[in-house]
mmCIF file of C-alpha atoms and ligand atoms in Angstrom:
data_model
loop_
_atom_site.group_PDB
_atom_site.id
_atom_site.type_symbol
_atom_site.label_atom_id
_atom_site.label_comp_id
_atom_site.label_asym_id
_atom_site.label_seq_id
_atom_site.Cartn_x
_atom_site.Cartn_y
_atom_site.Cartn_z
ATOM 1 C CA MET A 1 -29.531 1.946 5.632
ATOM 2 C CA SER A 2 -26.773 1.238 3.186
ATOM 3 C CA ALA A 3 -23.191 2.436 3.259
ATOM 4 C CA THR A 4 -21.493 5.126 1.236
ATOM 5 C CA VAL A 5 -19.266 3.201 -1.137
ATOM 6 C CA ILE A 6 -15.828 4.805 -1.147
ATOM 7 C CA ASP A 7 -14.750 4.949 -4.784
ATOM 8 C CA GLY A 8 -11.022 4.142 -4.750
ATOM 9 C CA LYS A 9 -10.757 4.372 -8.522
ATOM 10 C CA LYS A 10 -12.128 7.916 -8.608
ATOM 11 C CA ILE A 11 -10.013 9.146 -5.689
ATOM 12 C CA ALA A 12 -6.917 7.438 -7.123
ATOM 13 C CA ALA A 13 -7.529 9.230 -10.438
ATOM 14 C CA GLU A 14 -7.661 12.586 -8.574
ATOM 15 C CA ILE A 15 -4.372 11.819 -6.818
ATOM 16 C CA ARG A 16 -2.722 10.694 -10.026
ATOM 17 C CA ALA A 17 -3.848 13.924 -11.708
ATOM 18 C CA GLU A 18 -2.199 15.872 -8.854
ATOM 19 C CA ALA A 19 0.986 13.815 -9.210
ATOM 20 C CA LYS A 20 0.966 14.556 -12.946
ATOM 21 C CA ILE A 21 0.887 18.306 -12.289
ATOM 22 C CA GLU A 22 3.709 17.974 -9.736
ATOM 23 C CA ALA A 23 5.741 15.863 -12.198
ATOM 24 C CA ALA A 24 5.231 18.494 -14.912
ATOM 25 C CA GLU A 25 6.516 21.199 -12.536
ATOM 26 C CA LEU A 26 9.628 19.145 -11.837
ATOM 27 C CA ILE A 27 10.156 18.526 -15.555
ATOM 28 C CA ALA A 28 9.829 22.275 -16.203
ATOM 29 C CA ASN A 29 12.598 22.781 -13.650
ATOM 30 C CA GLY A 30 14.869 20.231 -15.351
ATOM 31 C CA THR A 31 14.135 17.030 -13.370
ATOM 32 C CA GLN A 32 12.290 14.133 -15.011
ATOM 33 C CA PRO A 33 11.051 11.946 -12.127
ATOM 34 C CA CYS A 34 12.200 8.383 -12.713
ATOM 35 C CA LEU A 35 11.060 5.140 -11.073
ATOM 36 C CA VAL A 36 12.879 1.840 -11.540
ATOM 37 C CA VAL A 37 10.886 -1.311 -10.791
ATOM 38 C CA VAL A 38 12.873 -4.505 -10.329
ATOM 39 C CA LEU A 39 11.100 -7.822 -10.863
ATOM 40 C CA VAL A 40 12.835 -11.092 -10.018
ATOM 41 C CA GLY A 41 11.183 -14.271 -11.295
ATOM 42 C CA GLU A 42 7.941 -15.063 -13.053
ATOM 43 C CA ASP A 43 5.219 -14.738 -10.401
ATOM 44 C CA PRO A 44 2.086 -13.799 -12.415
ATOM 45 C CA ALA A 45 0.590 -11.538 -9.704
ATOM 46 C CA SER A 46 3.919 -9.679 -9.329
ATOM 47 C CA LYS A 47 4.150 -9.284 -13.100
ATOM 48 C CA ALA A 48 0.643 -7.804 -13.169
ATOM 49 C CA TYR A 49 1.442 -5.384 -10.308
ATOM 50 C CA VAL A 50 4.655 -4.267 -12.036
ATOM 51 C CA GLY A 51 2.748 -3.790 -15.306
ATOM 52 C CA SER A 52 0.184 -1.541 -13.636
ATOM 53 C CA LYS A 53 2.909 0.515 -11.939
ATOM 54 C CA VAL A 54 4.785 1.064 -15.206
ATOM 55 C CA LYS A 55 1.547 2.041 -17.000
ATOM 56 C CA ALA A 56 0.664 4.506 -14.226
ATOM 57 C CA CYS A 57 4.110 6.108 -14.584
ATOM 58 C CA GLU A 58 3.558 6.596 -18.324
ATOM 59 C CA GLU A 59 0.226 8.296 -17.654
ATOM 60 C CA THR A 60 1.705 10.526 -14.942
ATOM 61 C CA GLY A 61 4.743 11.804 -16.854
ATOM 62 C CA ILE A 62 7.142 9.771 -14.737
ATOM 63 C CA LYS A 63 9.919 7.955 -16.570
ATOM 64 C CA SER A 64 9.857 4.275 -15.677
ATOM 65 C CA LEU A 65 12.359 1.522 -16.209
ATOM 66 C CA LYS A 66 11.523 -2.130 -15.660
ATOM 67 C CA ILE A 67 14.399 -4.432 -14.821
ATOM 68 C CA THR A 68 13.514 -8.131 -15.025
ATOM 69 C CA ARG A 69 15.813 -10.831 -13.719
ATOM 70 C CA PRO A 70 15.367 -14.622 -13.705
ATOM 71 C CA SER A 71 14.208 -16.398 -10.530
ATOM 72 C CA ASP A 72 17.694 -17.911 -9.980
ATOM 73 C CA THR A 73 19.295 -14.439 -9.714
ATOM 74 C CA SER A 74 21.673 -14.432 -6.758
ATOM 75 C CA GLU A 75 21.266 -12.093 -3.791
ATOM 76 C CA GLU A 76 24.707 -10.623 -4.565
ATOM 77 C CA ALA A 77 23.709 -9.848 -8.163
ATOM 78 C CA LEU A 78 20.532 -8.129 -6.985
ATOM 79 C CA ILE A 79 22.479 -6.110 -4.433
ATOM 80 C CA SER A 80 24.920 -4.979 -7.146
ATOM 81 C CA GLU A 81 21.955 -3.870 -9.251
ATOM 82 C CA ILE A 82 20.571 -1.844 -6.324
ATOM 83 C CA ASP A 83 23.971 -0.269 -5.668
ATOM 84 C CA ARG A 84 24.117 0.791 -9.307
ATOM 85 C CA LEU A 85 20.623 2.343 -9.101
ATOM 86 C CA ASN A 86 21.451 4.054 -5.784
ATOM 87 C CA ALA A 87 24.449 5.707 -7.476
ATOM 88 C CA ASP A 88 22.541 6.750 -10.604
ATOM 89 C CA GLY A 89 21.531 10.415 -10.171
ATOM 90 C CA SER A 90 18.807 10.141 -12.826
ATOM 91 C CA VAL A 91 16.923 7.518 -10.746
ATOM 92 C CA HIS A 92 14.663 8.863 -7.971
ATOM 93 C CA GLY A 93 12.635 5.814 -6.960
ATOM 94 C CA ILE A 94 13.661 2.160 -6.627
ATOM 95 C CA LEU A 95 11.036 -0.498 -6.045
ATOM 96 C CA VAL A 96 11.939 -4.179 -5.762
ATOM 97 C CA GLN A 97 8.705 -6.101 -6.231
ATOM 98 C CA LEU A 98 8.001 -8.478 -3.343
ATOM 99 C CA PRO A 99 7.860 -11.359 -2.670
ATOM 100 C CA LEU A 100 11.364 -12.328 -3.798
ATOM 101 C CA PRO A 101 12.453 -15.920 -4.463
ATOM 102 C CA LYS A 102 13.103 -17.809 -1.216
ATOM 103 C CA HIS A 103 16.924 -17.817 -1.556
ATOM 104 C CA ILE A 104 17.028 -13.995 -1.434
ATOM 105 C CA ASN A 105 16.832 -12.296 1.969
ATOM 106 C CA GLU A 106 14.166 -9.585 1.571
ATOM 107 C CA ASP A 107 15.389 -7.623 4.590
ATOM 108 C CA ARG A 108 18.894 -7.354 3.136
ATOM 109 C CA ILE A 109 17.479 -6.091 -0.154
ATOM 110 C CA THR A 110 15.137 -3.592 1.518
ATOM 111 C CA GLU A 111 17.979 -2.231 3.651
ATOM 112 C CA ARG A 112 20.246 -1.830 0.632
ATOM 113 C CA ILE A 113 17.970 0.668 -1.137
ATOM 114 C CA ASP A 114 18.933 4.300 -0.527
ATOM 115 C CA PRO A 115 16.228 5.537 1.941
ATOM 116 C CA ALA A 116 15.871 8.692 -0.185
ATOM 117 C CA LYS A 117 14.829 6.480 -3.158
ATOM 118 C CA ASP A 118 12.773 4.014 -1.116
ATOM 119 C CA VAL A 119 9.369 4.758 -2.674
ATOM 120 C CA ASP A 120 7.875 1.674 -0.964
ATOM 121 C CA GLY A 121 8.757 3.214 2.432
ATOM 122 C CA PHE A 122 9.992 -0.130 3.789
ATOM 123 C CA HIS A 123 13.582 0.846 4.691
ATOM 124 C CA PRO A 124 14.183 0.865 8.470
ATOM 125 C CA VAL A 125 15.232 4.534 8.269
ATOM 126 C CA ASN A 126 11.847 5.470 6.808
ATOM 127 C CA VAL A 127 10.011 3.153 9.219
ATOM 128 C CA GLY A 128 11.767 4.917 12.118
ATOM 129 C CA LYS A 129 11.140 8.398 10.740
ATOM 130 C CA LEU A 130 7.455 7.590 10.276
ATOM 131 C CA SER A 131 7.140 6.323 13.826
ATOM 132 C CA ILE A 132 8.545 9.572 15.263
ATOM 133 C CA GLY A 133 6.515 11.770 12.924
ATOM 134 C CA MET A 134 9.325 12.982 10.647
ATOM 135 C CA ASP A 135 8.650 13.708 6.997
ATOM 136 C CA CYS A 136 9.680 10.651 4.932
ATOM 137 C CA LEU A 137 8.605 8.206 2.258
ATOM 138 C CA THR A 138 5.799 6.075 3.713
ATOM 139 C CA PRO A 139 4.335 2.760 2.514
ATOM 140 C CA CYS A 140 1.894 3.282 -0.356
ATOM 141 C CA THR A 141 -1.045 1.099 0.706
ATOM 142 C CA PRO A 142 -1.562 2.441 4.246
ATOM 143 C CA THR A 143 -0.713 6.003 3.148
ATOM 144 C CA GLY A 144 -3.592 5.908 0.671
ATOM 145 C CA ILE A 145 -6.149 4.924 3.307
ATOM 146 C CA PRO A 146 -6.474 8.203 5.279
ATOM 147 C CA GLU A 147 -6.457 10.007 1.912
ATOM 148 C CA MET A 148 -9.461 8.058 0.677
ATOM 149 C CA ILE A 149 -11.358 8.467 3.948
ATOM 150 C CA VAL A 150 -10.783 12.233 4.214
ATOM 151 C CA ARG A 151 -11.464 12.820 0.510
ATOM 152 C CA SER A 152 -14.808 11.040 1.005
ATOM 153 C CA GLY A 153 -15.761 13.704 3.531
ATOM 154 C CA ILE A 154 -15.296 11.467 6.594
ATOM 155 C CA GLU A 155 -13.445 12.912 9.554
ATOM 156 C CA ILE A 156 -10.587 10.840 10.970
ATOM 157 C CA SER A 157 -9.215 12.998 13.787
ATOM 158 C CA GLY A 158 -10.308 11.817 17.218
ATOM 159 C CA LYS A 159 -11.813 8.560 15.929
ATOM 160 C CA HIS A 160 -11.060 5.084 17.240
ATOM 161 C CA ALA A 161 -9.344 3.123 14.457
ATOM 162 C CA VAL A 162 -9.010 -0.636 14.783
ATOM 163 C CA VAL A 163 -6.488 -2.253 12.451
ATOM 164 C CA ILE A 164 -6.654 -6.023 11.935
ATOM 165 C CA GLY A 165 -3.177 -7.180 10.840
ATOM 166 C CA ARG A 166 0.352 -6.313 11.963
ATOM 167 C CA SER A 167 2.388 -6.798 8.795
ATOM 168 C CA ASN A 168 5.296 -4.473 8.078
ATOM 169 C CA ILE A 169 3.677 -3.582 4.754
ATOM 170 C CA VAL A 170 0.180 -2.643 5.913
ATOM 171 C CA GLY A 171 -0.794 -3.147 9.576
ATOM 172 C CA LYS A 172 2.160 -1.601 11.427
ATOM 173 C CA PRO A 173 2.667 1.432 9.170
ATOM 174 C CA MET A 174 -1.112 1.970 9.240
ATOM 175 C CA MET A 175 -0.905 2.316 13.028
ATOM 176 C CA SER A 176 2.117 4.624 12.786
ATOM 177 C CA LEU A 177 0.340 6.883 10.312
ATOM 178 C CA LEU A 178 -2.972 7.126 12.160
ATOM 179 C CA VAL A 179 -1.483 7.766 15.588
ATOM 180 C CA GLN A 180 0.412 10.908 14.457
ATOM 181 C CA LYS A 181 -0.926 14.389 15.032
ATOM 182 C CA GLY A 182 -2.707 15.863 12.020
ATOM 183 C CA GLU A 183 -5.951 16.192 10.156
ATOM 184 C CA LYS A 184 -5.503 12.850 8.360
ATOM 185 C CA ALA A 185 -4.549 11.045 11.579
ATOM 186 C CA ASN A 186 -4.915 11.811 15.300
ATOM 187 C CA CYS A 187 -6.720 8.528 15.971
ATOM 188 C CA THR A 188 -6.931 6.330 19.009
ATOM 189 C CA ILE A 189 -5.503 3.032 17.775
ATOM 190 C CA THR A 190 -6.132 -0.609 18.507
ATOM 191 C CA CYS A 191 -4.149 -3.213 16.592
ATOM 192 C CA CYS A 192 -5.527 -6.767 16.414
ATOM 193 C CA HIS A 193 -3.645 -9.746 15.026
ATOM 194 C CA SER A 194 -3.477 -13.528 15.079
ATOM 195 C CA GLY A 195 -2.745 -13.452 18.820
ATOM 196 C CA THR A 196 -5.759 -11.285 19.714
ATOM 197 C CA LYS A 197 -8.355 -12.823 22.039
ATOM 198 C CA ASP A 198 -12.026 -12.017 21.419
ATOM 199 C CA LEU A 199 -11.345 -10.150 18.195
ATOM 200 C CA ALA A 200 -14.988 -9.125 17.673
ATOM 201 C CA HIS A 201 -15.010 -7.326 21.048
ATOM 202 C CA HIS A 202 -12.284 -5.019 19.706
ATOM 203 C CA THR A 203 -13.542 -4.628 16.150
ATOM 204 C CA LYS A 204 -17.002 -3.617 17.388
ATOM 205 C CA GLN A 205 -15.413 -0.586 19.105
ATOM 206 C CA ALA A 206 -14.086 0.738 15.795
ATOM 207 C CA ASP A 207 -15.249 3.982 14.240
ATOM 208 C CA ILE A 208 -12.828 3.101 11.459
ATOM 209 C CA LEU A 209 -12.137 -0.596 10.890
ATOM 210 C CA ILE A 210 -9.215 -1.509 8.637
ATOM 211 C CA ALA A 211 -8.929 -5.167 7.593
ATOM 212 C CA ALA A 212 -5.508 -6.347 6.352
ATOM 213 C CA ILE A 213 -5.602 -10.047 7.093
ATOM 214 C CA GLY A 214 -5.397 -11.973 3.826
ATOM 215 C CA VAL A 215 -8.371 -14.247 4.615
ATOM 216 C CA PRO A 216 -11.356 -13.996 2.242
ATOM 217 C CA GLU A 217 -14.451 -12.386 3.797
ATOM 218 C CA PHE A 218 -13.061 -12.756 7.319
ATOM 219 C CA VAL A 219 -14.831 -9.688 8.782
ATOM 220 C CA LYS A 220 -18.502 -10.521 9.330
ATOM 221 C CA ALA A 221 -21.386 -8.143 10.014
ATOM 222 C CA ASP A 222 -21.520 -9.040 13.725
ATOM 223 C CA MET A 223 -17.918 -7.797 14.095
ATOM 224 C CA VAL A 224 -18.760 -4.272 12.898
ATOM 225 C CA LYS A 225 -20.290 -1.333 14.756
ATOM 226 C CA PRO A 226 -23.266 0.064 12.806
ATOM 227 C CA GLY A 227 -22.213 3.212 10.968
ATOM 228 C CA ALA A 228 -18.480 2.405 11.032
ATOM 229 C CA THR A 229 -16.158 3.207 8.150
ATOM 230 C CA VAL A 230 -14.841 -0.138 6.888
ATOM 231 C CA ILE A 231 -11.653 -0.236 4.831
ATOM 232 C CA ASP A 232 -10.899 -3.541 3.137
ATOM 233 C CA VAL A 233 -7.235 -3.956 2.221
ATOM 234 C CA GLY A 234 -7.503 -7.656 1.360
ATOM 235 C CA ILE A 235 -7.040 -8.976 -2.144
ATOM 236 C CA ASN A 236 -7.822 -12.695 -2.219
ATOM 237 C CA ARG A 237 -8.340 -14.988 -5.170
ATOM 238 C CA VAL A 238 -11.221 -17.411 -4.716
ATOM 239 C CA ASP A 239 -12.332 -20.053 -7.200
ATOM 240 C CA ASP A 240 -15.255 -19.043 -9.392
ATOM 241 C CA ALA A 241 -16.213 -21.454 -12.142
ATOM 242 C CA SER A 242 -18.738 -18.955 -13.530
ATOM 243 C CA VAL A 243 -16.007 -16.699 -14.997
ATOM 244 C CA ALA A 244 -13.565 -17.557 -17.784
ATOM 245 C CA LYS A 245 -10.415 -17.020 -15.689
ATOM 246 C CA GLY A 246 -11.749 -19.428 -13.040
ATOM 247 C CA TYR A 247 -11.395 -17.104 -10.043
ATOM 248 C CA LYS A 248 -12.623 -13.806 -8.653
ATOM 249 C CA LEU A 249 -11.077 -11.286 -6.266
ATOM 250 C CA VAL A 250 -12.640 -10.751 -2.862
ATOM 251 C CA GLY A 251 -11.539 -8.725 0.119
ATOM 252 C CA ASP A 252 -11.090 -9.547 3.792
ATOM 253 C CA VAL A 253 -14.589 -8.206 4.514
ATOM 254 C CA ASP A 254 -17.869 -10.045 3.905
ATOM 255 C CA TYR A 255 -19.006 -7.138 1.747
ATOM 256 C CA ALA A 256 -22.564 -8.303 1.028
ATOM 257 C CA ASN A 257 -23.448 -8.518 4.725
ATOM 258 C CA VAL A 258 -21.281 -5.693 6.112
ATOM 259 C CA GLU A 259 -22.259 -3.061 3.540
ATOM 260 C CA PRO A 260 -25.874 -2.739 4.805
ATOM 261 C CA ILE A 261 -24.745 -1.821 8.325
ATOM 262 C CA ALA A 262 -21.540 0.165 7.651
ATOM 263 C CA GLY A 263 -21.530 3.944 7.331
ATOM 264 C CA ALA A 264 -18.953 3.768 4.530
ATOM 265 C CA ILE A 265 -17.076 0.894 2.929
ATOM 266 C CA THR A 266 -14.454 0.231 0.266
ATOM 267 C CA PRO A 267 -15.197 -2.381 -2.391
ATOM 268 C CA VAL A 268 -12.796 -5.040 -3.679
ATOM 269 C CA PRO A 269 -11.753 -4.537 -6.391
ATOM 270 C CA GLY A 270 -11.909 -0.754 -6.864
ATOM 271 C CA GLY A 271 -11.177 0.356 -3.297
ATOM 272 C CA VAL A 272 -7.747 0.347 -1.667
ATOM 273 C CA GLY A 273 -6.004 -1.344 -4.648
ATOM 274 C CA PRO A 274 -6.002 1.608 -7.094
ATOM 275 C CA MET A 275 -4.942 3.940 -4.264
ATOM 276 C CA THR A 276 -1.720 1.992 -3.769
ATOM 277 C CA VAL A 277 -0.507 2.738 -7.288
ATOM 278 C CA ALA A 278 -1.611 6.387 -6.997
ATOM 279 C CA MET A 279 0.393 6.814 -3.783
ATOM 280 C CA LEU A 280 3.417 5.257 -5.504
ATOM 281 C CA MET A 281 3.191 8.024 -8.103
ATOM 282 C CA LYS A 282 3.027 10.615 -5.284
ATOM 283 C CA ASN A 283 6.010 9.026 -3.541
ATOM 284 C CA THR A 284 8.082 8.991 -6.734
ATOM 285 C CA VAL A 285 7.396 12.665 -7.360
ATOM 286 C CA LYS A 286 8.204 13.414 -3.711
ATOM 287 C CA ALA A 287 11.500 11.497 -3.942
ATOM 288 C CA ALA A 288 12.399 13.339 -7.160
ATOM 289 C CA ARG A 289 11.646 16.677 -5.471
ATOM 290 C CA MET A 290 13.739 15.798 -2.427
ATOM 291 C CA LEU A 291 16.673 14.635 -4.565
ATOM 292 C CA SER A 292 16.628 17.455 -7.144
HETATM 293 P P1 NAD B 1 0.267 -10.635 6.051
HETATM 294 O O1 NAD B 1 -0.057 -12.071 5.799
HETATM 295 O O2 NAD B 1 1.684 -10.209 6.074
HETATM 296 O O3 NAD B 1 -0.394 -10.186 7.433
HETATM 297 C C1 NAD B 1 -1.676 -10.617 7.782
HETATM 298 C C2 NAD B 1 -1.942 -10.187 9.193
HETATM 299 O O4 NAD B 1 -3.225 -10.651 9.557
HETATM 300 C C3 NAD B 1 -0.958 -10.756 10.212
HETATM 301 O O5 NAD B 1 -0.324 -9.697 10.871
HETATM 302 C C4 NAD B 1 -1.792 -11.587 11.165
HETATM 303 O O6 NAD B 1 -1.444 -11.374 12.534
HETATM 304 C C5 NAD B 1 -3.206 -11.132 10.901
HETATM 305 N N1 NAD B 1 -4.112 -12.255 11.010
HETATM 306 C C6 NAD B 1 -4.073 -13.435 10.342
HETATM 307 N N2 NAD B 1 -5.055 -14.253 10.763
HETATM 308 C C7 NAD B 1 -5.722 -13.578 11.716
HETATM 309 C C8 NAD B 1 -6.835 -13.900 12.547
HETATM 310 N N3 NAD B 1 -7.457 -15.074 12.462
HETATM 311 N N4 NAD B 1 -7.245 -12.976 13.429
HETATM 312 C C9 NAD B 1 -6.637 -11.774 13.525
HETATM 313 N N5 NAD B 1 -5.579 -11.412 12.765
HETATM 314 C C10 NAD B 1 -5.133 -12.318 11.878
HETATM 315 O O7 NAD B 1 -0.571 -9.815 4.960
HETATM 316 P P2 NAD B 1 -0.420 -8.304 4.419
HETATM 317 O O8 NAD B 1 0.753 -8.205 3.518
HETATM 318 O O9 NAD B 1 -0.571 -7.325 5.518
HETATM 319 O O10 NAD B 1 -1.717 -8.258 3.470
HETATM 320 C C11 NAD B 1 -3.020 -8.414 4.010
HETATM 321 C C12 NAD B 1 -4.011 -8.437 2.861
HETATM 322 O O11 NAD B 1 -3.945 -7.209 2.166
HETATM 323 C C13 NAD B 1 -3.756 -9.509 1.808
HETATM 324 O O12 NAD B 1 -5.002 -9.956 1.292
HETATM 325 C C14 NAD B 1 -2.995 -8.774 0.737
HETATM 326 O O13 NAD B 1 -3.150 -9.354 -0.556
HETATM 327 C C15 NAD B 1 -3.651 -7.430 0.799
HETATM 328 N N6 NAD B 1 -2.820 -6.322 0.340
HETATM 329 C C16 NAD B 1 -3.419 -5.439 -0.510
HETATM 330 C C17 NAD B 1 -2.719 -4.356 -0.953
HETATM 331 C C18 NAD B 1 -3.409 -3.380 -1.859
HETATM 332 O O14 NAD B 1 -2.774 -2.645 -2.572
HETATM 333 N N7 NAD B 1 -4.744 -3.315 -1.813
HETATM 334 C C19 NAD B 1 -1.399 -4.155 -0.563
HETATM 335 C C20 NAD B 1 -0.819 -5.042 0.332
HETATM 336 C C21 NAD B 1 -1.556 -6.123 0.785
#
């Protein structure tokens, strides 16, 4: 048996096409959705992520502005920039690319963004609203995961989902999303993390196993229940002398050995990654609709 490979690129393209139609409707009604991405410093991965977000905006009919600041930008200067964007009625989404340089307190920056423009869904107001099931802007990466499962024809409701990882960006919001009532949720949830004892005992119970650990090929075949849906959030660079750039990207799942026993699986790259940008487009359109 081999798994259904969940095509994140294809599903992301569908979602981006939907966001494009929604953006066009807003434009027809006099609102051009606008996302501002703020990049502090020169981190190459962050630069690449920002580049792909700006390009996606162009393709979706969303106006995008990129603000770049040097790595020695002060916290106060960044806060002033956010205040200016919060007050600007033509801006609907504000995204400050993380991680920030060490001298800037990320929590202070996240809390400064107007929750109505918080297209990353990291503001405590949005985190709280999500946890009590209120409509809000939710973090892009975990929000894309139920979408890609359901759009692949796999039922989620009533399933046991095991999430490995408890970060504020992926693991915790993933739990909050899946535990809600609804067709794309309604799961029984187990969350595993670095303090979990006998991890494999828990992961083997999963109908849906979501790996957000940040350790290359951490999830082995003997940790997976045959037939499970395996979602690999990890993006890890590992050395590879056989390619010109000297590295390749691998996920948190040992794909070669897990794929033959899984029911469905996401590849890396081409799985969860493209969904994140697609959900950012959806969130920006949603913010523009809420603010217009
Ligand atoms: P993080 O480092 O903030 O969190 C990792 C989590 O894994 C922690 O909560 C920790 O408790 C858990 N963990 C670590 N070692 C463990 C172990 N031995 N056993 C059990 N749990 C363990 O990372 P993150 O921001 O949540 O990201 C996780 C991965 O997902 C990374 O590879 C990251 O690059 C990737 N990521 C991808 C996207 C995307 O768009 N595809 C978005 C965000 C993050």
